[in-house]
Every structure is written in C-alpha cells, then in structure tokens.
C-alpha cells in the first residue's frame, strides 16, 4: 500500500488510513522497539494527512483539489513537534544545554553518527556553541512563524526547519524522522490559492512593500526572542584571560510559564484560522455552483436578471436586429 501511494498510482484518503492503521498495530505489537519519537509522529502525520489533506473524491492528490483548511492541523503538528523539542531541552536542566556546549559532546556520543560527524566534532567551540544557540532559536521562537496566516513568513519558518533537518541528516542517522519533519513543512509552503509548484508572485509595488514589511517583522521578532533567550556572561580561562560568551537565560520555570500562556493561545488561533479557511472554502464552492448554474445561458439575459453584472451585454443585445438570425452567434456566454 505504501508503494502504491509513493508511486502516485493512487493517493486516496482511505489508503492513508489503511497504512496508518497497519503501522499503529505494529507499534502496539512491537512494544519497546516501536516507542521512538518518529513512530508516534508517523501515526499522527498519517492520520492528519488522511483526514485533512488527502483526496476523498479522487485517486490522485492535486494542489487544486487540496483545501487550505486541511493544512492548518498539519502546520500545528509541526509546530508542536519542534516547539516541544526545544522546551524539553531546557526543562531537563542539563548544564550542557544551559551553557550551550551540547554539540561539543553530541557528535561523538550519538547512537549512529554519520560520515560527517567526525569533521563536525573538530569544529571550534565557538561554532559549536553558536550551533546550539541557533538550534534553540529554530526550535522555539521560529516555530511561531509556521502558524501565522502570512505565506511569506511561513515559508521563512519552514526553510529554517528544513535547514536544521538537513544538517542533522548530514551528521547523524535518525531513521525517517528528519525526512518526515521536512515533509510536514510542505503545508507551510501552501497559500490560500493552494499554489505549491508555481508560487504566487505579486509583482506590484504594493505587494513588494508588503513582503518587505513581513520580512522585517520576522527578523525583528527573532531578534527580540534572541535577546530574551540569551545573555552575555564573562568568565576566566585557564590562562587567566577574561572571555565573554553567550549563555542561555531561560530556566525551567520560564519554559513552564511560556507553555502555559502560549500554547492555549496558539491552539485557539489555529482553530480560528481553520474555521476562517473553512468558511472561505464553503464560499468558494457556493460561488462555483452559482457560476455553473448560469452556464449555457446568454450572459446578456443573465445580466438583465442580475443588475450587478456587466450591463454592456444588455445594450449589445438590444442593438441587434430582431430579424437578424445571426444574433445567436453574437451572444456572450457566461
């Protein structure tokens, strides 16, 4: 069944439900062998894809038929995954995370290091600690960018997550976990017009200004978050030199407060965005049905019964001679 879905032979929602159910039973029967984080994530992602994203009325998944309302639950799943990944690092109260020195041990102590792990372990401590700080930024404040209603900001947040996952893949082996995480970034790239391959490009001056404003807001938000998360600390080296370096400012108490105040608001905001997208989808379908109802009737007659439409068709119809049978070919069809 997985090969049928992957080869694009059929991508019906029932197939996704079937694959998810089979893997769920494997997790139940596998016990300790199927209790990893990626096993639970695969079940969640498969269920949401089947219910919210995969087609129910066709065998193939197309961007035109994919409702944007189905993207919001998957975006929230990606947000939950990455945000909680950052929260648990701080709640562990491990000195390596607090001092931003975790990468100085990670590459040499991970279960399945990749070919580039040895070279990454030889990097200067400055770059390794900067990598830990960047990881905190991507896994905590940058996850907010994934669930905003503006497409450009969502794409910035999605690309930040993709870059992080690519770096993890290059230095370690974590099964399909990183690839699945990158796949969850796809709904963040989809706008209300369901454009994925051909991203909508607003070349107008106003559109360019709005994109610039959104980028500036994104940069300012991340800068403020970095200021709140880190502080500069002075320390003495073994040689007696005074050095300055970043250190994590957030504590376990701060994380608990952020989780208690932020998560309920984000859940309500996601539900609101889902509801708004659903209303837009219903309006679009109703408008499409109304438009199809007038297909086959002359637009002039349709406009005469609907004053809000173009009146030029009516004047053109009245200008035709009633004895001229060629008027049938001069109708504008709606």
Coordinates of C-alpha atoms in Angstrom, one line a residue:
X1 CA 0.0 0.0 0.0
X2 CA 2.9 2.4 0.8
X3 CA 4.3 1.7 -2.7
X4 CA 1.0 2.5 -4.3
X5 CA 0.9 5.8 -2.6
X6 CA 4.5 6.7 -3.2
X7 CA 4.4 5.7 -6.9
X8 CA 1.4 8.0 -7.4
X9 CA -0.8 5.2 -8.6
X10 CA -3.4 6.1 -6.1
X11 CA -3.5 8.5 -3.2
X12 CA -6.9 8.2 -1.8
X13 CA -7.5 9.1 1.8
X14 CA -8.6 5.5 2.6
X15 CA -5.2 4.3 1.6
X16 CA -3.6 6.6 4.1
X17 CA -5.9 5.5 6.8
X18 CA -5.1 1.9 6.0
X19 CA -1.3 2.4 6.1
X20 CA -1.7 4.4 9.4
X21 CA -3.8 1.7 11.0
X22 CA -1.3 -1.0 10.0
X23 CA 1.6 0.9 11.4
X24 CA -0.4 1.7 14.6
X25 CA -0.9 -2.1 15.2
X26 CA 2.9 -2.6 14.6
X27 CA 3.6 0.0 17.3
X28 CA 1.2 -1.8 19.7
X29 CA 2.8 -5.2 18.9
X30 CA 6.4 -4.0 18.8
X31 CA 6.5 -2.7 22.3
X32 CA 9.8 -1.1 23.2
X33 CA 11.0 -1.5 19.6
X34 CA 8.4 1.0 18.3
X35 CA 8.4 3.6 21.1
X36 CA 10.6 6.1 19.4
X37 CA 9.5 9.7 18.7
X38 CA 9.3 9.2 15.0
X39 CA 6.9 6.2 15.4
X40 CA 4.3 8.3 17.2
X41 CA 4.9 11.2 14.8
X42 CA 4.3 9.0 11.7
X43 CA 1.0 7.9 13.1
X44 CA -0.1 11.4 13.9
X45 CA 1.1 12.7 10.4
X46 CA -0.6 9.8 8.6
X47 CA -3.9 10.3 10.4
X48 CA -4.0 14.0 9.7
X49 CA -2.9 13.5 6.1
X50 CA -5.8 11.1 5.6
X51 CA -8.4 13.1 7.3
X52 CA -7.4 16.7 6.4
X53 CA -5.1 16.6 3.3
X54 CA -5.6 13.5 1.1
X55 CA -8.3 13.5 -1.5
X56 CA -11.6 11.7 -0.7
X57 CA -13.2 12.1 -4.1
X58 CA -10.3 11.3 -6.4
X59 CA -7.4 8.8 -6.6
X60 CA -4.7 11.4 -7.1
X61 CA -3.5 14.3 -4.9
X62 CA -3.6 17.6 -6.8
X63 CA -2.9 21.0 -5.4
X64 CA -6.1 22.4 -7.0
X65 CA -8.3 20.0 -5.1
X66 CA -6.4 20.3 -1.8
X67 CA -8.3 22.6 0.6
X68 CA -6.2 25.0 2.5
X69 CA -8.3 24.3 5.6
X70 CA -6.6 20.9 5.8
X71 CA -3.1 22.5 6.0
X72 CA -3.7 24.1 9.4
X73 CA -3.8 20.9 11.5
X74 CA -0.5 19.7 9.9
X75 CA 1.1 23.0 10.5
X76 CA 0.1 22.8 14.1
X77 CA 1.6 19.3 14.3
X78 CA 4.9 20.6 13.0
X79 CA 4.8 23.5 15.5
X80 CA 4.1 21.1 18.4
X81 CA 6.9 18.8 17.4
X82 CA 9.6 21.5 17.1
X83 CA 8.4 23.7 20.0
X84 CA 8.3 20.8 22.4
X85 CA 11.7 19.6 21.2
X86 CA 13.1 23.0 22.4
X87 CA 11.1 23.0 25.6
X88 CA 12.3 19.6 26.8
X89 CA 15.9 20.6 26.4
X90 CA 15.5 23.5 28.8
X91 CA 13.2 21.6 31.2
X92 CA 15.9 18.9 31.5
X93 CA 18.1 21.5 33.3
X94 CA 21.2 19.9 31.8
X95 CA 24.3 22.0 32.1
X96 CA 25.4 21.2 28.5
X97 CA 22.2 22.9 27.2
X98 CA 22.4 25.8 29.7
X99 CA 26.0 26.5 28.8
X100 CA 25.4 25.9 25.1
X101 CA 28.1 23.2 25.0
X102 CA 25.9 20.2 24.0
X103 CA 27.3 19.9 20.5
X104 CA 30.8 19.5 21.9
X105 CA 29.7 16.1 23.0
X106 CA 26.8 15.3 20.7
X107 CA 28.6 14.3 17.6
X108 CA 30.9 11.8 19.5
X109 CA 28.1 10.3 21.7
X110 CA 25.1 10.0 19.4
X111 CA 23.9 6.4 18.6
X112 CA 24.5 6.3 14.8
X113 CA 26.9 9.1 13.7
X114 CA 27.1 9.9 10.1
X115 CA 30.2 10.3 7.9
X116 CA 30.5 14.0 8.6
X117 CA 30.0 13.7 12.3
X118 CA 33.8 13.4 13.0
X119 CA 34.5 16.5 11.0
X120 CA 31.7 18.4 12.8
X121 CA 33.2 17.3 16.1
X122 CA 36.5 19.0 15.2
X123 CA 34.9 22.4 14.7
X124 CA 36.0 25.2 17.0
X125 CA 33.9 25.5 20.3
X126 CA 32.7 29.0 19.1
X127 CA 30.9 27.5 16.1
X128 CA 29.6 24.5 18.1
X129 CA 28.1 26.8 20.8
X130 CA 26.7 29.1 18.1
X131 CA 25.1 26.0 16.6
X132 CA 23.4 25.2 19.9
X133 CA 22.1 28.7 20.2
X134 CA 20.8 28.6 16.6
X135 CA 19.0 25.3 17.4
X136 CA 17.2 26.9 20.3
X137 CA 16.1 29.8 18.1
X138 CA 14.8 27.5 15.3
X139 CA 13.1 25.1 17.7
X140 CA 11.3 27.7 19.9
X141 CA 10.6 31.2 18.6
X142 CA 10.9 30.3 14.9
X143 CA 8.2 27.7 15.3
X144 CA 5.7 30.6 15.7
X145 CA 6.4 31.5 12.1
X146 CA 4.9 28.2 11.0
X147 CA 1.3 29.0 12.0
X148 CA 0.9 32.6 11.0
X149 CA -1.6 33.5 8.3
X150 CA 1.0 35.2 6.1
X151 CA 2.6 32.9 3.5
X152 CA 5.9 34.6 3.2
X153 CA 6.6 34.4 7.0
X154 CA 5.5 30.7 7.0
X155 CA 8.0 30.0 4.2
X156 CA 10.8 31.6 6.2
X157 CA 10.0 29.5 9.2
X158 CA 9.7 26.3 7.1
X159 CA 13.0 26.9 5.4
X160 CA 14.7 27.3 8.8
X161 CA 13.3 24.0 9.9
X162 CA 14.4 22.3 6.7
X163 CA 18.0 23.6 7.0
X164 CA 18.1 22.3 10.6
X165 CA 16.9 18.8 9.5
X166 CA 19.4 18.7 6.6
X167 CA 22.3 19.4 9.0
X168 CA 21.1 16.7 11.3
X169 CA 20.9 14.2 8.4
X170 CA 24.4 15.1 7.4
X171 CA 25.9 14.3 10.8
X172 CA 23.6 11.5 12.2
X173 CA 21.2 8.8 11.3
X174 CA 17.7 9.1 12.9
X175 CA 15.7 6.9 10.6
X176 CA 12.9 8.6 8.7
X177 CA 12.4 11.2 11.4
X178 CA 14.1 14.1 9.7
X179 CA 12.6 13.4 6.3
X180 CA 9.2 13.2 7.8
X181 CA 9.8 16.5 9.6
X182 CA 10.7 18.1 6.3
X183 CA 7.6 16.7 4.6
X184 CA 5.5 18.3 7.3
X185 CA 6.9 21.7 6.1
X186 CA 5.1 21.3 2.8
X187 CA 1.7 22.6 4.1
X188 CA 3.6 25.7 5.3
X189 CA 4.5 26.5 1.7
X190 CA 0.9 26.3 0.5
X191 CA -1.1 29.5 0.3
X192 CA -4.8 30.1 0.2
X193 CA -4.7 29.6 -3.5
X194 CA -3.1 26.1 -3.0
X195 CA -0.1 27.1 -5.0
X196 CA 3.0 24.9 -4.4
X197 CA 5.0 24.5 -7.6
X198 CA 4.1 27.9 -9.0
X199 CA 4.2 30.2 -6.0
X200 CA 2.1 33.2 -6.4
X201 CA 4.2 36.2 -7.1
X202 CA 2.8 39.7 -6.6
X203 CA 5.0 41.9 -8.8
X204 CA 3.1 45.1 -7.9
X205 CA 4.8 47.8 -5.9
X206 CA 2.4 47.4 -3.0
X207 CA 2.9 43.6 -3.0
X208 CA 6.7 44.0 -2.9
X209 CA 6.4 46.5 0.0
X210 CA 4.1 44.1 1.9
X211 CA 6.7 41.3 1.5
X212 CA 9.5 43.6 2.7
X213 CA 7.4 44.6 5.8
X214 CA 6.7 41.0 6.6
X215 CA 10.4 40.1 6.3
X216 CA 11.4 42.9 8.6
X217 CA 8.7 41.9 11.1
X218 CA 10.1 38.4 11.0
X219 CA 13.7 39.5 11.6
X220 CA 12.7 41.8 14.4
X221 CA 10.7 39.1 16.1
X222 CA 13.6 36.7 16.0
X223 CA 16.0 39.4 17.2
X224 CA 13.8 40.2 20.2
X225 CA 13.5 36.5 21.0
X226 CA 17.2 36.0 20.9
X227 CA 17.7 38.9 23.3
X228 CA 15.3 37.3 25.8
X229 CA 16.7 33.8 25.5
X230 CA 20.4 34.6 25.8
X231 CA 22.7 36.8 27.8
X232 CA 26.4 37.6 27.7
X233 CA 28.5 36.2 30.5
X234 CA 32.1 36.8 31.4
X235 CA 34.4 34.0 32.6
X236 CA 38.1 33.4 33.1
X237 CA 40.0 30.9 31.1
X238 CA 42.7 28.6 32.4
X239 CA 45.3 31.0 31.0
X240 CA 43.8 33.8 33.1
X241 CA 42.2 35.6 30.2
X242 CA 38.8 37.2 30.5
X243 CA 36.4 36.0 27.9
X244 CA 32.7 36.7 27.0
X245 CA 30.3 34.2 25.7
X246 CA 26.6 33.6 25.3
X247 CA 24.6 31.6 27.8
X248 CA 21.0 30.5 27.9
X249 CA 18.9 32.8 30.1
X250 CA 15.7 30.7 30.1
X251 CA 15.1 28.4 33.0
X252 CA 12.6 25.6 33.6
X253 CA 10.3 28.0 35.3
X254 CA 10.3 30.3 32.3
X255 CA 9.5 27.4 30.0
X256 CA 6.6 26.3 32.1
X257 CA 5.2 29.9 32.0
X258 CA 5.7 30.1 28.3
X259 CA 3.9 26.8 27.7
X260 CA 1.0 27.7 30.0
X261 CA 0.5 31.1 28.4
X262 CA 1.4 30.4 24.8
X263 CA 0.0 27.0 23.9
X264 CA -3.7 27.7 24.7
X265 CA -3.5 30.9 22.7
X266 CA -1.8 29.2 19.7
X267 CA -4.4 26.4 19.8
X268 CA -7.3 28.8 19.7
X269 CA -5.6 30.8 17.0
X270 CA -5.1 27.7 14.9
X271 CA -8.7 26.7 15.3
X272 CA -9.8 30.2 14.3
X273 CA -7.6 30.1 11.2
X274 CA -9.0 26.7 10.4
X275 CA -12.5 28.0 10.7
X276 CA -11.8 31.0 8.5
X277 CA -10.3 28.8 5.8
X278 CA -13.3 26.5 6.0
X279 CA -15.6 29.5 5.5
X280 CA -13.6 30.6 2.5
X281 CA -13.8 27.1 1.1
X282 CA -17.5 27.0 1.5
X283 CA -17.9 30.4 -0.1
X284 CA -15.7 29.3 -3.0
X285 CA -17.8 26.2 -3.6
X286 CA -21.1 28.0 -3.3
X287 CA -19.8 30.7 -5.7
X288 CA -18.6 27.9 -8.1
X289 CA -22.0 26.2 -8.0
X290 CA -23.8 29.6 -8.7
X291 CA -21.5 30.3 -11.6
X292 CA -22.1 26.8 -13.1
X293 CA -25.8 27.3 -12.8
X294 CA -25.6 30.1 -15.4
X295 CA -23.5 28.1 -17.9
X296 CA -25.3 27.8 -21.2
X297 CA -27.4 30.9 -20.9
X298 CA -26.6 34.1 -22.7
X299 CA -24.7 36.5 -20.4
X300 CA -27.0 39.3 -21.6
X301 CA -30.1 37.6 -20.3
X302 CA -28.2 36.6 -17.1
X303 CA -27.1 40.2 -16.6
X304 CA -30.6 41.5 -17.2
X305 CA -31.9 39.4 -14.3
X306 CA -28.8 40.4 -12.2
X307 CA -28.2 44.1 -12.2
X308 CA -24.8 43.7 -10.5
X309 CA -23.3 42.2 -13.7
X310 CA -21.9 43.9 -16.7
X311 CA -24.7 46.0 -18.4
X312 CA -22.8 46.3 -21.7
X313 CA -24.1 42.8 -22.7
X314 CA -27.7 44.0 -22.5
X315 CA -27.0 47.1 -24.6
X316 CA -25.2 44.9 -27.2
X317 CA -28.2 42.5 -27.3
X318 CA -30.7 45.3 -27.8
X319 CA -28.7 46.8 -30.6
X320 CA -29.1 43.6 -32.7
X321 CA -31.9 43.4 -35.2
X322 CA -34.7 41.1 -34.3
X323 CA -34.9 39.8 -37.9
X324 CA -31.2 39.0 -38.0
X325 CA -30.8 35.3 -37.1
X326 CA -27.1 35.8 -36.7
X327 CA -27.7 37.2 -33.2
X328 CA -27.3 33.7 -31.8
X329 CA -23.6 33.7 -32.7
X330 CA -23.1 37.1 -31.1
X331 CA -24.1 36.2 -27.5
X332 CA -21.6 36.3 -24.8
X333 CA -21.8 33.1 -22.9
X334 CA -21.2 33.2 -19.2

